[in-house]
Short mmCIF file of C-alpha atoms and ligand atoms in Angstrom, two decimals:
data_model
loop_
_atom_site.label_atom_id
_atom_site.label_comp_id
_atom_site.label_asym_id
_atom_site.label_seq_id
_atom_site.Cartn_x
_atom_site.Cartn_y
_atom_site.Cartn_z
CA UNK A 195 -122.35 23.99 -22.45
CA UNK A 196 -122.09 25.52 -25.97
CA UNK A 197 -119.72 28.57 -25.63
CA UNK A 198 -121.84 32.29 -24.51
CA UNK A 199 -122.30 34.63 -28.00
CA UNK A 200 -120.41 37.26 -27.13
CA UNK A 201 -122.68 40.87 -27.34
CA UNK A 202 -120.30 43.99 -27.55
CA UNK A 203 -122.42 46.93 -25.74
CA UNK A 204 -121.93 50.38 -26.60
CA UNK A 205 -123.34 53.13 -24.00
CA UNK A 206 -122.84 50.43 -21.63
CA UNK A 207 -122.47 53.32 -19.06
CA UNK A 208 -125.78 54.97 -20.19
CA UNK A 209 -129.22 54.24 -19.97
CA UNK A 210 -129.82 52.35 -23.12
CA UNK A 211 -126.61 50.33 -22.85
CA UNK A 212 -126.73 49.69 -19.15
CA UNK A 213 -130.57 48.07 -19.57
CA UNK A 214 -128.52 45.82 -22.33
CA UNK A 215 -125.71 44.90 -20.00
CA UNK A 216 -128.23 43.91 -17.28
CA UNK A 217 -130.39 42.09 -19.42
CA UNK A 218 -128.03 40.13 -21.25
CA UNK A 219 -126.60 39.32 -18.19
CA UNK A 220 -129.49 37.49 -17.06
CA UNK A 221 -129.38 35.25 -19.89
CA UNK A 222 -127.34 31.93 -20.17
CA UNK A 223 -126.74 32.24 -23.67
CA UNK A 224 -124.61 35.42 -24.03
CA UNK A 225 -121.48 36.94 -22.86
CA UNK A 226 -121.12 40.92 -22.50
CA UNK A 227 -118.34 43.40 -23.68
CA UNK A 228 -119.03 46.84 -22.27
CA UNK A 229 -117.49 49.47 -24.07
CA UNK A 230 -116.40 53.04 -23.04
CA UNK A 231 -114.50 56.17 -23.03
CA UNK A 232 -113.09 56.03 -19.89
CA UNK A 233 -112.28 53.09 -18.06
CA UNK A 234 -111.86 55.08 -14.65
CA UNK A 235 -115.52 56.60 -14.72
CA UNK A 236 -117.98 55.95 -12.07
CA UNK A 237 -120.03 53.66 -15.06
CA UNK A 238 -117.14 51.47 -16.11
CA UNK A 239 -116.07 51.03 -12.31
CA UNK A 240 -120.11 49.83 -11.39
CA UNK A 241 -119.70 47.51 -14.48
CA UNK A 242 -116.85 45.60 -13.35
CA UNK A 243 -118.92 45.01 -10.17
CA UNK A 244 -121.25 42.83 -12.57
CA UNK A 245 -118.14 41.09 -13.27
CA UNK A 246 -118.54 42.50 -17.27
CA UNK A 247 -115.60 42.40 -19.65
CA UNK A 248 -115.28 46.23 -19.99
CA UNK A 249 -113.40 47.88 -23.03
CA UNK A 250 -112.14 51.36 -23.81
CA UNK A 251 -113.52 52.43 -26.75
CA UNK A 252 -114.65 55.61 -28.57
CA UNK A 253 -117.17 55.55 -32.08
CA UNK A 254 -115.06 58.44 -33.39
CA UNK A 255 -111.77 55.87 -33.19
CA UNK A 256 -112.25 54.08 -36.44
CA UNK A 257 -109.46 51.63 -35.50
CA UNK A 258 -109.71 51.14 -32.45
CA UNK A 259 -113.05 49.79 -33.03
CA UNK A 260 -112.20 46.98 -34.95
CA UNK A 261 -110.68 45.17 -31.67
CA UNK A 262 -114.00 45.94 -29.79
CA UNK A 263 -116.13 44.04 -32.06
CA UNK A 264 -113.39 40.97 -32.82
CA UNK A 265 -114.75 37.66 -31.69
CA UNK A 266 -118.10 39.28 -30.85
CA UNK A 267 -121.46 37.64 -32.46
CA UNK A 268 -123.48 40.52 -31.50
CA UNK A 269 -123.46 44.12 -31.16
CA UNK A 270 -126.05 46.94 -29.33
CA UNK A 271 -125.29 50.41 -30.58
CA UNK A 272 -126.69 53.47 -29.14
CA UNK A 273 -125.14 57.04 -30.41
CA UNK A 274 -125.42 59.96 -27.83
CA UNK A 275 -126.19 63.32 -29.77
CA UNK A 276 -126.39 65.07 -27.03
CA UNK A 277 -122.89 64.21 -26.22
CA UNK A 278 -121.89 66.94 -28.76
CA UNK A 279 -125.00 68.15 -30.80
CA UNK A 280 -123.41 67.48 -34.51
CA UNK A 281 -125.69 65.53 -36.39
CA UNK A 282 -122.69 64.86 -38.87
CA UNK A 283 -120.64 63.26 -36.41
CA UNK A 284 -123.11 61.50 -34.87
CA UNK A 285 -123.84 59.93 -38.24
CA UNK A 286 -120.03 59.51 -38.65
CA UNK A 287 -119.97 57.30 -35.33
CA UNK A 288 -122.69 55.20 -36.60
CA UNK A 289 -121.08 54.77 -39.65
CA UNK A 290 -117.96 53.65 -37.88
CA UNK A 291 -119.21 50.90 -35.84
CA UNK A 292 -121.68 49.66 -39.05
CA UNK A 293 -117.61 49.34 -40.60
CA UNK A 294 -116.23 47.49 -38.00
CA UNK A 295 -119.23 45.02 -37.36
CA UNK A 296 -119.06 44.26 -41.29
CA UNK A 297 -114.98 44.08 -40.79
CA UNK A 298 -115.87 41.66 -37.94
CA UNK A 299 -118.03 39.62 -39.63
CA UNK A 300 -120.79 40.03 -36.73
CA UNK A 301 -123.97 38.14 -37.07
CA UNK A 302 -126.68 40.88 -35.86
CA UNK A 303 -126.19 44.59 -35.21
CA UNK A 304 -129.04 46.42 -33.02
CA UNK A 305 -129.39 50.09 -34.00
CA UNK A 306 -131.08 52.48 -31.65
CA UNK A 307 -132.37 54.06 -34.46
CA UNK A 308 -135.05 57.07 -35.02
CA UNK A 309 -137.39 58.42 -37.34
CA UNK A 310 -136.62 60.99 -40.40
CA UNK A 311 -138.03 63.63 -39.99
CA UNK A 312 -137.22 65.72 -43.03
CA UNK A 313 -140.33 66.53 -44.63
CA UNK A 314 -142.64 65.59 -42.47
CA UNK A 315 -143.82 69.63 -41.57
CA UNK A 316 -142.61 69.89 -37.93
CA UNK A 317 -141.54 73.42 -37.26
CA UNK A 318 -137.68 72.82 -37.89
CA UNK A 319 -135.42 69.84 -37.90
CA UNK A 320 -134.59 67.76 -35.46
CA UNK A 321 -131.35 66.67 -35.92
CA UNK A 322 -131.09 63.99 -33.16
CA UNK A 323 -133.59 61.93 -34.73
CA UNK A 324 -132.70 62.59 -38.36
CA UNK A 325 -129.24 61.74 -38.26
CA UNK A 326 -129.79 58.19 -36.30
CA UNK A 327 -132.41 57.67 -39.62
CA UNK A 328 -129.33 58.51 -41.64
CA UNK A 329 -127.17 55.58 -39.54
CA UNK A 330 -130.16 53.22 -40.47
CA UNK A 331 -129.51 53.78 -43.54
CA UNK A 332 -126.34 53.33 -44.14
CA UNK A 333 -126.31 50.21 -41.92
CA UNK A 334 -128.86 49.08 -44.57
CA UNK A 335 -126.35 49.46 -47.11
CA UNK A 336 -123.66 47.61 -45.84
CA UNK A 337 -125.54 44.32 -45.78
CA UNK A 338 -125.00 43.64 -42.07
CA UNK A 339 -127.82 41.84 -40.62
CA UNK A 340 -129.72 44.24 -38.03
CA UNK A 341 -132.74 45.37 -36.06
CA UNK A 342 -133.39 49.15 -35.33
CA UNK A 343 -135.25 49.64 -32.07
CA UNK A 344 -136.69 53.08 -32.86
CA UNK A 345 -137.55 54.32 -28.97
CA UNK A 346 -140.07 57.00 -27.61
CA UNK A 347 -140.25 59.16 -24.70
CA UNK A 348 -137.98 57.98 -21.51
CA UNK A 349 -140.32 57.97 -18.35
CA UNK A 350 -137.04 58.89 -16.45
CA UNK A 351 -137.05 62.27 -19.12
CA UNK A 352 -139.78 63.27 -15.37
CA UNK A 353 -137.22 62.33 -13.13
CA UNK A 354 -134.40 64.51 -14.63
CA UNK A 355 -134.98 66.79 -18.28
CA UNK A 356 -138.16 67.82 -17.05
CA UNK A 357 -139.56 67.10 -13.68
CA UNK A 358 -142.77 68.62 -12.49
CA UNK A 359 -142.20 71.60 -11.18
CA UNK A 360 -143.86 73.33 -8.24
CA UNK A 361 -147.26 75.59 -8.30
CA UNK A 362 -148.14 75.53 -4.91
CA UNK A 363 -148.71 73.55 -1.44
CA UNK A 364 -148.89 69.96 -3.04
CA UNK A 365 -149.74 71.69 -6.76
CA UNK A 366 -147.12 70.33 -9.67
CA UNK A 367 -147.73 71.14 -13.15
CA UNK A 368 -145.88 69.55 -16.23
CA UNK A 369 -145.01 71.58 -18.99
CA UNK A 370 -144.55 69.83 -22.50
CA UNK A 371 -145.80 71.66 -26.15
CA UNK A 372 -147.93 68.31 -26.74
CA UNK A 373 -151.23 69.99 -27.18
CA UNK A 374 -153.93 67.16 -26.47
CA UNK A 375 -152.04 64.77 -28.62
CA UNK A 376 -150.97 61.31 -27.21
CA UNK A 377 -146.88 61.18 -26.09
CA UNK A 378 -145.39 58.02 -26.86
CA UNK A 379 -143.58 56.08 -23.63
CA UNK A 380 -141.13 53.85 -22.32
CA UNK A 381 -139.52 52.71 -19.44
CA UNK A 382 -135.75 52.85 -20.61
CA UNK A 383 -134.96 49.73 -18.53
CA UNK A 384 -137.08 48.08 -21.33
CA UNK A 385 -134.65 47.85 -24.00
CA UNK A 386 -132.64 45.33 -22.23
CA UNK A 387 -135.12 42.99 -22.81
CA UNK A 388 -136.14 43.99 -26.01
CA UNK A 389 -132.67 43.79 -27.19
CA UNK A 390 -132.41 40.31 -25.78
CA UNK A 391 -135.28 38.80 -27.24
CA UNK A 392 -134.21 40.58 -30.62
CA UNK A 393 -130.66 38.60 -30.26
CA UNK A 394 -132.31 35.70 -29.27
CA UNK A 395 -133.85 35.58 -32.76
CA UNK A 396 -132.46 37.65 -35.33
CA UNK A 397 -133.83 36.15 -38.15
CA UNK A 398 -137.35 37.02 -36.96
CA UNK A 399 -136.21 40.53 -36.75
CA UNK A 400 -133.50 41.00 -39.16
CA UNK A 401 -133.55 44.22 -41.80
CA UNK A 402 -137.06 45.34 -39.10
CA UNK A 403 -137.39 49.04 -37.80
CA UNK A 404 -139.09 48.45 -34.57
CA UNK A 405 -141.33 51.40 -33.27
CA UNK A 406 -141.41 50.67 -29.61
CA UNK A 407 -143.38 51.82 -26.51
CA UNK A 408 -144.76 51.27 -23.21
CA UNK A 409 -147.64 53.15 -23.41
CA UNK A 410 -149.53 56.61 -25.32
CA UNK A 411 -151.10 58.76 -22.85
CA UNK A 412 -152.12 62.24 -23.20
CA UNK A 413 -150.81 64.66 -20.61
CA UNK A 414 -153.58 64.68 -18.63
CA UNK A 415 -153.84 60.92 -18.26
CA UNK A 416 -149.75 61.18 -17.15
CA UNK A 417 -150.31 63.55 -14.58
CA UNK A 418 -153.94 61.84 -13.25
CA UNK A 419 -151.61 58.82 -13.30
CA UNK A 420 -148.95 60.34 -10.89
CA UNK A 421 -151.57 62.30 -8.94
CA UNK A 422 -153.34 58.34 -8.27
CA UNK A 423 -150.06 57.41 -6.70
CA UNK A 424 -148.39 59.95 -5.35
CA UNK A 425 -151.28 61.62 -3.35
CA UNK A 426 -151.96 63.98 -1.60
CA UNK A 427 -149.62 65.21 -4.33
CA UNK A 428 -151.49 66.44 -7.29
CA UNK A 429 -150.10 67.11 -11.10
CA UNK A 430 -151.50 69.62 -13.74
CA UNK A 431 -150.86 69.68 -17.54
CA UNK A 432 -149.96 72.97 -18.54
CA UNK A 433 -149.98 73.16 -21.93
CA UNK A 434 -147.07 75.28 -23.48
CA UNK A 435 -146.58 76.37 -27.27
CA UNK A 436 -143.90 75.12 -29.99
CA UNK A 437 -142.88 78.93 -29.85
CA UNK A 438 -142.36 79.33 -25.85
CA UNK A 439 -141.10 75.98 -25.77
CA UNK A 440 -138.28 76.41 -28.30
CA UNK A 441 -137.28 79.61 -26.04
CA UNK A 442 -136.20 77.89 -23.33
CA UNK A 443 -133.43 78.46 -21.99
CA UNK A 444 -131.28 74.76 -21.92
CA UNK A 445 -129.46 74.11 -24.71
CA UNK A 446 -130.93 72.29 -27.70
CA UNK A 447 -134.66 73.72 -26.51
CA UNK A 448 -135.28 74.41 -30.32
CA UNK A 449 -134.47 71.71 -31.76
CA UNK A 450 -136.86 69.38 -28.71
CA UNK A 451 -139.63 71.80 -29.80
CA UNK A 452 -139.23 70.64 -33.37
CA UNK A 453 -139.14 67.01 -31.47
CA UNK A 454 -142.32 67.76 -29.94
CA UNK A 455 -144.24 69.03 -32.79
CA UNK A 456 -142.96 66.29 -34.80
CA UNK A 457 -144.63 63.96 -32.60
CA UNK A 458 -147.66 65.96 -32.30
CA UNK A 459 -147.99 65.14 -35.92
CA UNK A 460 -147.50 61.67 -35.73
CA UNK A 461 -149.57 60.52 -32.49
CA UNK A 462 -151.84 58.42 -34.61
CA UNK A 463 -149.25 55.83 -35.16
CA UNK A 464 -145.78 56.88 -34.20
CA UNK A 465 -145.11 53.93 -32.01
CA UNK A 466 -146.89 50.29 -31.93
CA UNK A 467 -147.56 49.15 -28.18
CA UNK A 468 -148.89 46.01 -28.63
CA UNK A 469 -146.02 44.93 -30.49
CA UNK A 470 -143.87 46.29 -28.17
CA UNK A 471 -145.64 44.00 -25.27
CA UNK A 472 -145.78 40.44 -27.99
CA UNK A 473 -142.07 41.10 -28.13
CA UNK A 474 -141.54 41.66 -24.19
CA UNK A 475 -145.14 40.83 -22.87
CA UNK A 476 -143.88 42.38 -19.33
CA UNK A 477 -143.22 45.77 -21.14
CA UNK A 478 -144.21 48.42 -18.40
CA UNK A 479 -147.43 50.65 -18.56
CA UNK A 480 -146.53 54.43 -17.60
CA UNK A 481 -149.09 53.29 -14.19
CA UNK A 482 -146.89 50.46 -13.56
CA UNK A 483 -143.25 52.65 -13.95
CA UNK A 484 -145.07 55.31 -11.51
CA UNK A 485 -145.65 52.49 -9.06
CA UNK A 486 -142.52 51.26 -8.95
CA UNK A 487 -140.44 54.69 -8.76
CA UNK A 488 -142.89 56.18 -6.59
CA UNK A 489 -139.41 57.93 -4.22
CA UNK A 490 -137.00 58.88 -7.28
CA UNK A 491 -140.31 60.57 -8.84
CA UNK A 492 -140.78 62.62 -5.33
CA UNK A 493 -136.88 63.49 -5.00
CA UNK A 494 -136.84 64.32 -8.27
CA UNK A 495 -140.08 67.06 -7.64
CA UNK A 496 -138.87 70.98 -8.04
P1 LIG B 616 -126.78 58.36 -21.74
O1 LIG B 616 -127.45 57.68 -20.60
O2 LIG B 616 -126.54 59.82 -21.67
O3 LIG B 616 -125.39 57.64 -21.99
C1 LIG B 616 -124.60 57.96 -23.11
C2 LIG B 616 -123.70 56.77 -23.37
O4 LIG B 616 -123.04 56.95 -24.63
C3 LIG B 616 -122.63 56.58 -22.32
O5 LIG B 616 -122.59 55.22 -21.99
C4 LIG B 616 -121.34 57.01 -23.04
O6 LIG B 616 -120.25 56.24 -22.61
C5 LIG B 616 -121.68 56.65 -24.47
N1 LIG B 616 -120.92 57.42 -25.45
C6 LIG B 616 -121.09 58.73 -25.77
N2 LIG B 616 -120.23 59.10 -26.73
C7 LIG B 616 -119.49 58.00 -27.03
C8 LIG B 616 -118.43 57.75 -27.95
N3 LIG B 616 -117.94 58.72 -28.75
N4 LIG B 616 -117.91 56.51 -28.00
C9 LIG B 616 -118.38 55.53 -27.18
N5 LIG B 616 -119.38 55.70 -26.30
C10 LIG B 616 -119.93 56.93 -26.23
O7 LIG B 616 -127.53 58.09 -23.12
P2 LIG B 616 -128.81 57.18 -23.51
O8 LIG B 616 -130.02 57.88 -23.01
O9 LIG B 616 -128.59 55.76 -23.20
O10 LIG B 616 -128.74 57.35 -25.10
C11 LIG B 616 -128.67 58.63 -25.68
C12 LIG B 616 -129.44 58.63 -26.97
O11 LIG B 616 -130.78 58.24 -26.70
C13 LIG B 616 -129.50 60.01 -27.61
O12 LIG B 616 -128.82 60.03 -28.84
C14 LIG B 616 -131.01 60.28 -27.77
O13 LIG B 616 -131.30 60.82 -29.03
C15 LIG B 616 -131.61 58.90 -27.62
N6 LIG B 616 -132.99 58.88 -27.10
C16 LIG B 616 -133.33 59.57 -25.98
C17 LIG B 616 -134.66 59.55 -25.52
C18 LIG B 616 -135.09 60.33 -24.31
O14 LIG B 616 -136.32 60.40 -24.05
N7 LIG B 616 -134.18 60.90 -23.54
C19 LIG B 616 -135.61 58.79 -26.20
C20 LIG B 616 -135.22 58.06 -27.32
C21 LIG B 616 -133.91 58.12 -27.75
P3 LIG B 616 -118.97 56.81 -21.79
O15 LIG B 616 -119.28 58.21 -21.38
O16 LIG B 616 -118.84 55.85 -20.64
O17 LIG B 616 -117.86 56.70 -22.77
#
């Protein structure tokens, strides 16, 4: 058998990363190197249990990145602003690992990437999704061949940012400053496979910007959808303002009510699902995801 291309996985302990790692896995044709911080964690222990090359590495360590992505033919990159909530380092990081994949020579880089939205008229900036625009960018620039899978709105974002909460015996409402616009979806399990099929083919998807989703539901179809399956349970959109929203008190609450106005103002065509499901045709619905995390959605309940 032809040797495995080797796919070096960053955020291999996160949700992104760890749908890469467990896709990839279930494909003949490629060979995994999990990267990350700290080799004792919980994340890099349940890796080794999948019997995954794991690395130590760090996107601020310029160096040391240079071993990560030796030998490798592929390379999944996912920054985490919320790790520190500086949109300059964050682009630094991305600019690191575009350095060493060039150095490396790799053959296809996939970008989590997002959307600019400078300009665009949402309340104030969002610098989570700006900087990763800046990353795609620069990636452009240095000529390495790559794919930018620009996400939407993690399904599991119910199960732990913002679970319904509470309003009486069986009464949940859901609180999100989306007005009656459409909220892009995904199930973040997804993007293994959608990396996968990427690296299966990256000439079909080289120099791309991928806008990907499960679904667009208002939400009032979300919560009609989780009061269908989780009955006698039943779930109320409460609509809530930019304003009140951005007054919350969890840090970064500003900046996700910029988030959410921004995508007020692009729920025409923020997202394409029917590409999402020709690249992955088994792409989940929101109905589907409900269905099949019918117990974590109930724990997860205030
Ligand atoms: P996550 O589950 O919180 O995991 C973060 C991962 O990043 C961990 O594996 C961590 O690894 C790794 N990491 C953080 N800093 C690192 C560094 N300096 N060097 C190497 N690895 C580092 O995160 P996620 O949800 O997969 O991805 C987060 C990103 O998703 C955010 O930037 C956000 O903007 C974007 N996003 C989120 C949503 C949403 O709805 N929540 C939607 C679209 C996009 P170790 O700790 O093991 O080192």
């Amino acid at each position: 058998m032809a040797s495995r291309k080797l796919i070096t996985v960053f955020g291999a302990t996160g949700a992104q990363g760890g749908a890469v790692v467990r896709a990839l896995l279930g494909n003949p044709e490629f060979a995994v190197r999990a990267v990350t911080r700290n080799l004792d964690g919980n994340g890099a222990q349940e890796l080794k249990k999948l019997k995954v090359e794991v690395v130590k590495g760090d996107t601020d360590d310029k160096e040391g990145l240079k071993k990560i992505l030796s030998g490798a033919y592929g390379c999944f990159l996912v920054t985490n602003y919320f790790d520190h909530f500086d949109k300059n380092r964050e682009i630094q990081q991305g600019k690191n690992v575009a350095d060493a994949c060039k150095a490396a020579g790799i053959k296809h880089l996939v970008f989590s990437g997002l959307d600019n939205t400078e300009g665009s008229g949402a309340a104030g900036p969002v610098h989570h999704l700006d900087g990763k625009a800046k990353i795609e960018d620069y990636i452009e620039q240095t000529g390495v061949s790559y794919t930018s899978t620009r996400t939407s709105f993690y399904n599991e974002n119910f199960l732990n940012f913002n679970p319904p909460r509470k309003i009486g015996d069986n009464k949940y409402a859901i609180s999100l400053p989306m007005g009656d616009k459409p909220l892009y979806m995904m199930a973040v399990n997804d993007v293994g496979p959608w990396v996968v099929e990427i690296l299966k083919d990256p000439a079909k998807y080289k120099g791309k910007k991928l806008h990907l989703a499960g679904d667009k539901l208002t939400l009032d179809q979300v919560c009609d959808t989780l009061s269908k399956h989780l009955k006698p349970k039943q779930f109320q959109y409460v609509p809530v303002s930019v304003e009140d929203f951005a007054k919350m008190p969890f840090p970064g609450a500003e900046e996700m009510a910029n988030m959410f106005h921004f995508f007020q103002l692009k729920a025409d065509n923020f997202r394409d699902v029917a590409l999402t499901r020709k690249l992955y045709s088994k792409t989940q619905t929101f109905d589907a995801w409900v269905q099949a995390n019918k117990e974590k959605i109930i724990q997860a309940l205030k």
